[in-house]
Amino acid sequence: MSTKRFILPESEIPTQWYNIVAEMPNKPLPPINPATKEPLKAEDLYPVFCEECARQELNTKDAFIDIPEPVLEQYKNYRATPLVRAYGLEKALDTPAHIYFKNESVNPLGSHKLNSALAQAYYAKMEGTTNITTETGAGQWGAALSYAAKAFGLEAAVYMVKISFEQKPYRRSIMQTFGAQVTASPSMSTKAGRKILTENPTHQGSLGTAISEAVELALNTPHCKYVLGSVLNHVCLHQTVIGQEAEKQMAMAGEYPDTVIACFGGGSNFCGLALPFMRHKILEGRNTRFIAGEPASCPKLTKGKFAYDFGDEAGYTPLLPMFTLGHNFKPANIHAGGLRYHGSGAIVAQLLKDGYMEAVDVEQLDSFKAGVLFARSEGIIPAPESCHAIAATVAEALKAKEAGESKVILFNLSGHGLVDMAAYDQYFAGDLVNHDVTADDIAATLRDSGIA
Amino acid sequence: MSTKRFILPESEIPTQWYNIVAEMPNKPLPPINPATKEPLKAEDLYPVFCEECARQELNTKDAFIDIPEPVLEQYKNYRATPLVRAYGLEKALDTPAHIYFKNESVNPLGSHKLNSALAQAYYAKMEGTTNITTETGAGQWGAALSYAAKAFGLEAAVYMVKISFEQKPYRRSIMQTFGAQVTASPSMSTKAGRKILTENPTHQGSLGTAISEAVELALNTPHCKYVLGSVLNHVCLHQTVIGQEAEKQMAMAGEYPDTVIACFGGGSNFCGLALPFMRHKILEGRNTRFIAGEPASCPKLTKGKFAYDFGDEAGYTPLLPMFTLGHNFKPANIHAGGLRYHGSGAIVAQLLKDGYMEAVDVEQLDSFKAGVLFARSEGIIPAPESCHAIAATVAEALKAKEAGESKVILFNLSGHGLVDMAAYDQYFAGDLVNHDVTADDIAATLRDSGIA
């Protein structure tokens, strides 16, 4: 029998996060103050973020940062996650490619998001915060954050994108089971929400609007900090436990990936898997391809513009260097709620600009087609977000078959779809469609968003 | 740092199932033909069951039975499952007890049920069957069987208890994603279903009625066999991979359980965890307690009668030796759908009668209270069924605290509750109640069921 799952003992869980910024030839551009256009210092972020997270956000020196012991203790609840050779999928595709996936879906909260939620909740607690607030799209980040808050004795308030709040009631229930307060966003409870709702009463929400509401709450509440599930450098940092484990596990399998693939919303699971492997491309010139799979309905990497833009709809955040569709971009109501975000995060923006990685866009119907194929061949129903990584993997595996090449492909199964079954129901019923975005649409929202 | 999860390498997955019947001092009574009252031979079961399963059902000789290689290959997709020290729960209870749980919830189908589904689907395929049919309560068995059928290239038809079909639409969707045909039971598609529905048009279904429908379909369809997710000896046999792994993992932890606990519906997850440990009680007189946690609304072990009874409502099955509430018992609509069954299975019936194990009943509200405590302290939302095991564990851990004794308690986390969030919503909303069954109720259904 050949080995299928590569398992690391607890002693092999990484004890440091990998900060690629310290080793990037071109550093990501800094966040800047929208008023003064000056680069921000860590202190400028303290009113909103935990101080340690703010320092990590701007850390360009330390390639490795210690994971605090209490966070490691929590990681031991579910890490290391398995690396799995997808023999079933290979057989279904009849491909000579070797396909591996890092299975973050076995995390009890259902996705990779807990890796950063625990870190951020821990720092918040250590700094005397009593309440944390955040946004969530499909609810994977919100669920993780709700548990992390409970684990460290904090209260959590989560703004959940309205369309997901309605599409995914079980994720709301999960957050509530962990004691979080969940509000559909846009809501009337914040100035930002009220402005959006009075201008557009049927607004279905987006990550950008939910961020605005959460940031506003943090700014106006004592002992309350804002935490974010993706995009920012420190979130990508915390996720690098994924790739560090995968490196060791690929070595156990006796292989090294030719291609590393992950879905892409703000960058958290992509960076988590890719950056530790990217290190070898940067330092040793290793010839690995990195592919971010984004939805065709929200194509910031493939069709967006490299520019400074706000991270949220209301313009509360600093200006961030991004590949962006404009912070006023209103993504279609696809089921991959975690990918409905207008911009890319500074690290990925720079890596894409510098040619270290590439991106593909995936149509909604192709994503579910790939997800169903994966479910039936591997027994795991993937999250709609992860289906985008699977679709990109299937495309690469079929190219390898065409070329008769035995490529090694590694993708991130960022989460399971057990709480997204309504999406599968709609897919099988033929009720889902693709949502394409034209160059004209993008030009218009970029203009609306103040980006020339 | 102390170890939290005890992980076995793939090479330590058991390669044999443990058949306790071969070593029981008093063998379980045989199934008998309702007409002749003669004990059944394996051949008598062939019209309904796979032949190998029928032989395993009546095997009283072999203590260990080889697991076929293709089944082992499938086990490698998710086994071995972790054994976890529940430090969080211990802390929440402030108990000196050491609490461990076997985490079957990381199975991609969400519960332990796949262990037997794969075996039964494999045997069906080997014997030339093209279609398999079964019943499911909460849908955990149905989901597992749907994937197992797909894995071995069979078509699956699942009769899902109507109340669960309505309460748990996501489990239905999961089955459909794997390509199964799912019918709410009782249905008009079988004689048994029509009889029930014409007598009682609002019948909410039970495992007993769904079994009748599935057996009827198998009997009337060429190349179609019936498979069952619990109760029968061969199902308990297949589940013993759980306990065999747990034995090795407890040894890694340097402990041996004083008390082994599992929830109880028909016996599959209880037997799976308990029987390999029970072996040492039988052979070596080891002083371990075994506790089955059943719902107070369906208290066959604590308040039922040891007698021969039908396994299904329509009386299609052989007569089985059971602790039973009568096959006409109509369980309340509790959310732990997998525990809504009137009888116990022959192995457990005998072990309980002979004093090798004990049973406790758990009220619905206590089960969810324990489940929420577990979720908040361990980060895993348990299935409503598993909440019964957790409630029994909490009770034992608190007794240990009272007595100042450092007991070692091991329980089976048979599944996660991510697809049961509607139940948690209702619990938090105060919409759930307890359902008690009186001695008079039971006497009446026993009489109705033809049991003196």
GROMACS .gro file of C-alpha atoms in nm, chain A residues 5 7, chain B residues 5-10 12-14 75-84 101-108 111-112 114-115 239 241-249 252 273 412-414:
model
   48
    5ARG     CA    1  -0.191   1.094   0.412
    7ILE     CA    2   0.099   1.307   0.911
  457ARG     CA    3  -0.356   1.478   2.023
  458PHE     CA    4  -0.224   1.126   1.990
  459ILE     CA    5  -0.167   1.050   1.625
  460LEU     CA    6  -0.104   0.708   1.472
  461PRO     CA    7   0.082   0.667   1.145
  462GLU     CA    8  -0.092   0.503   0.851
  464GLU     CA    9  -0.080   0.151   1.257
  465ILE     CA   10  -0.431   0.146   1.112
  466PRO     CA   11  -0.579  -0.190   1.220
  527TYR     CA   12  -0.972   0.388   0.550
  528LYS     CA   13  -0.642   0.558   0.470
  529ASN     CA   14  -0.837   0.862   0.349
  530TYR     CA   15  -0.926   0.952   0.708
  531ARG     CA   16  -0.789   0.696   0.954
  532ALA     CA   17  -0.632   0.671   1.204
  533THR     CA   18  -0.846   0.938   1.371
  534PRO     CA   19  -0.687   1.134   1.656
  535LEU     CA   20  -0.723   1.054   2.023
  536VAL     CA   21  -0.746   1.388   2.203
  553PHE     CA   22  -1.202   1.151   2.330
  554LYS     CA   23  -1.163   0.955   2.011
  555ASN     CA   24  -1.231   1.209   1.738
  556GLU     CA   25  -1.436   1.033   1.471
  557SER     CA   26  -1.574   1.371   1.368
  558VAL     CA   27  -1.269   1.439   1.147
  559ASN     CA   28  -1.394   1.176   0.909
  560PRO     CA   29  -1.481   1.380   0.594
  563SER     CA   30  -1.902   1.066   1.167
  564HIS     CA   31  -1.779   0.715   1.238
  566LEU     CA   32  -1.800   0.542   0.706
  567ASN     CA   33  -1.610   0.257   0.877
  691GLN     CA   34  -1.658  -0.025   1.376
  693VAL     CA   35  -1.120  -0.009   1.413
  694ILE     CA   36  -1.211   0.281   1.643
  695GLY     CA   37  -1.139   0.103   1.969
  696GLN     CA   38  -0.835  -0.080   1.837
  697GLU     CA   39  -0.678   0.252   1.742
  698ALA     CA   40  -0.782   0.406   2.073
  699GLU     CA   41  -0.609   0.125   2.265
  700LYS     CA   42  -0.279   0.205   2.095
  701GLN     CA   43  -0.330   0.577   2.146
  704MET     CA   44   0.090   0.640   2.384
  725LEU     CA   45  -1.503   0.213   2.075
  864ASN     CA   46  -1.634   0.860   2.152
  865LEU     CA   47  -1.695   1.184   1.968
  866SER     CA   48  -1.891   0.999   1.704
   0.00000   0.00000   0.00000
